[in-house]
Coordinates of C-alpha atoms and ligand atoms in Angstrom, one line a residue:
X246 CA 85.1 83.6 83.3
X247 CA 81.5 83.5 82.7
X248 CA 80.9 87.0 81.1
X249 CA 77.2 87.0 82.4
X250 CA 78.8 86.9 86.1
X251 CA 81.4 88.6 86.4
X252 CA 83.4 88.5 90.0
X253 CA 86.8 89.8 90.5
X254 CA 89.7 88.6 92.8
X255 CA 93.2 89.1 93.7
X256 CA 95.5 87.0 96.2
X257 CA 92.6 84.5 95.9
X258 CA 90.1 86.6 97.7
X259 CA 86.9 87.3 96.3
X260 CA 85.5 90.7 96.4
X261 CA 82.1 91.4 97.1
X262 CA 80.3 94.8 98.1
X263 CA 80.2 96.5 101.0
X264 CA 77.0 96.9 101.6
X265 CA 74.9 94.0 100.5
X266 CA 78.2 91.3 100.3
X267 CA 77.2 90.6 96.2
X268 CA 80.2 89.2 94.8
X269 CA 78.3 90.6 91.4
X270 CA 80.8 93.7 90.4
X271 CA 81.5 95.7 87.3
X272 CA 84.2 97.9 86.7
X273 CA 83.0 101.1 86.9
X274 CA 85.9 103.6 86.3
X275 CA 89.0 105.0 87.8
X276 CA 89.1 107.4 91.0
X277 CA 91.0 110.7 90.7
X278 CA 93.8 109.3 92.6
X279 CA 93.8 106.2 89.5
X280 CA 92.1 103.2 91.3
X281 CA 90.0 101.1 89.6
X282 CA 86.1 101.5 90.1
X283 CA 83.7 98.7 91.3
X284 CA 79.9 99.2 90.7
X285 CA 77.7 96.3 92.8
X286 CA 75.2 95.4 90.1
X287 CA 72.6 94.1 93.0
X288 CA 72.4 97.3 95.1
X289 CA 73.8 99.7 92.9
X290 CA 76.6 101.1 95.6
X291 CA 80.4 102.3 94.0
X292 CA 83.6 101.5 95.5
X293 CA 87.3 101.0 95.2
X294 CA 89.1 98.0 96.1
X295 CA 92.5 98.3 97.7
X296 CA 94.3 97.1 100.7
X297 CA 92.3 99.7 102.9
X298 CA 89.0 98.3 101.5
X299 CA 90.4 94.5 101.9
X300 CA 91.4 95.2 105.9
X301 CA 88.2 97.2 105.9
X302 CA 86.2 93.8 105.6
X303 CA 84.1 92.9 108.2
X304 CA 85.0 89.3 106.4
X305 CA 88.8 90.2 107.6
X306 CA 87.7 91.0 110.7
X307 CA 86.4 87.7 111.4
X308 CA 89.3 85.9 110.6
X309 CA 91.3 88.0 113.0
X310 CA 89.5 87.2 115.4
X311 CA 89.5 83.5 114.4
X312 CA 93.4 83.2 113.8
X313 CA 94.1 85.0 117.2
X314 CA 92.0 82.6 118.8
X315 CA 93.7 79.8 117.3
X316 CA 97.1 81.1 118.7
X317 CA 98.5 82.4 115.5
X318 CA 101.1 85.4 115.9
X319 CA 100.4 89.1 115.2
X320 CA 103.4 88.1 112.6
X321 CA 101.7 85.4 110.9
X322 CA 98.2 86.5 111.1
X323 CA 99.0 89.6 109.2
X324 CA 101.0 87.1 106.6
X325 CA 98.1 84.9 106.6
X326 CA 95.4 88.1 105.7
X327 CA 98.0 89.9 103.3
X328 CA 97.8 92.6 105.2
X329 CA 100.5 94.6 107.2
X330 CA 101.3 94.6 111.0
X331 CA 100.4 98.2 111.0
X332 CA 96.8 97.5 109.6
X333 CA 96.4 94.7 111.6
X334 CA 96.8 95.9 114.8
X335 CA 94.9 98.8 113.8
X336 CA 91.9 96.6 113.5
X337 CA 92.7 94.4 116.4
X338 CA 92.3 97.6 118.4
X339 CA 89.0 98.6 116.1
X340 CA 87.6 95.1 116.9
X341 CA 88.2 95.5 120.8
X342 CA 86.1 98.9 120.8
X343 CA 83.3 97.0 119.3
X344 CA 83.0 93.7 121.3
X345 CA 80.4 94.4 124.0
X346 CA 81.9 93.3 127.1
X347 CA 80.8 90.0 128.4
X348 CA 79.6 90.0 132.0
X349 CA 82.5 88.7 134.2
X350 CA 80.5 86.5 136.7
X351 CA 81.6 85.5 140.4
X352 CA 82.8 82.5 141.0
X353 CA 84.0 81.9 137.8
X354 CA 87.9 81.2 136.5
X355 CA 89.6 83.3 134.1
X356 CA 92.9 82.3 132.5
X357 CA 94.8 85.6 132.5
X358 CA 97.7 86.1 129.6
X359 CA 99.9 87.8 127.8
X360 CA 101.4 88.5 124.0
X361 CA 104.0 90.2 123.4
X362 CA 104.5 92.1 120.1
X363 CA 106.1 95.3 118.8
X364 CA 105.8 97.9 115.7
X365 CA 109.6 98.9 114.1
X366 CA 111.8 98.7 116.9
X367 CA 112.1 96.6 119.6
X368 CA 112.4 99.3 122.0
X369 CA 108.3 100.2 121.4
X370 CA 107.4 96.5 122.5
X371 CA 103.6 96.4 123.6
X372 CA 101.6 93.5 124.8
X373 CA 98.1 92.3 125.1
X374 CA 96.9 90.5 127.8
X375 CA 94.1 89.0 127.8
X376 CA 91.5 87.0 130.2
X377 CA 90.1 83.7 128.8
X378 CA 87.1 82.0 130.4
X379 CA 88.0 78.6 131.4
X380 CA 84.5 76.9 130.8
X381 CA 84.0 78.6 127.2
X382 CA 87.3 79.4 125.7
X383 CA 86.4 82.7 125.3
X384 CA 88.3 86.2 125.3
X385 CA 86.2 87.9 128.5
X386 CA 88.4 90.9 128.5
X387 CA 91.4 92.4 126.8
X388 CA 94.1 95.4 126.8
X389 CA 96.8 96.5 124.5
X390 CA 99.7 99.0 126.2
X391 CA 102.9 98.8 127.4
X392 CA 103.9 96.2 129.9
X393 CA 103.1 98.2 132.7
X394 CA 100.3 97.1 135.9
X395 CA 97.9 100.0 134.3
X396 CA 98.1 97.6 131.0
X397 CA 97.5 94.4 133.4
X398 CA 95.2 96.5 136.1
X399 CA 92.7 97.0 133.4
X400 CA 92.2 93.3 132.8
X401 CA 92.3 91.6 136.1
Ligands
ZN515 ZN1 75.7 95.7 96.7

């Protein structure tokens, strides 16, 4: 490693800070709690990187969004990102309270799904369904509940 630029990774992904995306970190002590320090020698900011701080990624975020569209599995996309079903969801639902709402537009055709999933038991199965617009391929609208027409309602 060239001692002049230093970057750290683990599970082959590179971190980089928060604020200004630098990938130029030094350690910079331990937390109370005994996680290791980062200090971003571009902009100066401190932080800790764990799996919070890797799901936390706006980075991650984009390949949610990029693996869901591709089809991939709750399941899979959580193996994929190293990150748990719990935390992944958790974003899924953080990322679908910040995407501004395209305009649905007359005369247009939505493809209307569904994906099933579930946390622990299979009793607490939820489901997202999901409008896609035909022309662009894109997610127009989307809810996460139980399989119920309120869950449904909310999309069509
Ligand atoms: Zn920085």
């Amino acid at each position: 490693m060239d001692q002049s630029n230093p970057s750290y990774s683990r599970f082959g992904v590179s971190y980089f800070c928060p604020v200004c995306k630098s990938e130029f970190l030094i350690k910079s002590g331990w937390t109370a709690t005994g996680k290791q320090r980062y200090c971003c020698k571009d902009c100066g900011k401190r932080f800790i990187i764990d799996y919070t701080y890797q799901a936390c990624q706006s980075h991650t975020n984009r390949q949610i969004i990029i693996l869901t569209k591709e089809g991939l599995g709750i399941r899979s996309t959580a193996r994929v990102l190293r990150i748990s079903v719990t935390t992944l969801l958790k974003r899924i639902v953080a990322i679908a309270k910040g995407i501004q709402q395209p305009p649905i537009a007359f005369g247009k055709s939505y493809e209307v799904d569904e994906m099933r999933t579930y946390i622990g038991k299979k009793s607490r199965l939820r489901w997202i369904v999901f409008a896609l617009d035909r022309d662009t391929k894109t997610v127009a609208d989307f809810n996460v509940g139980r399989r119920t027409n309120k869950t449904l309602k909310h999309v069509i």
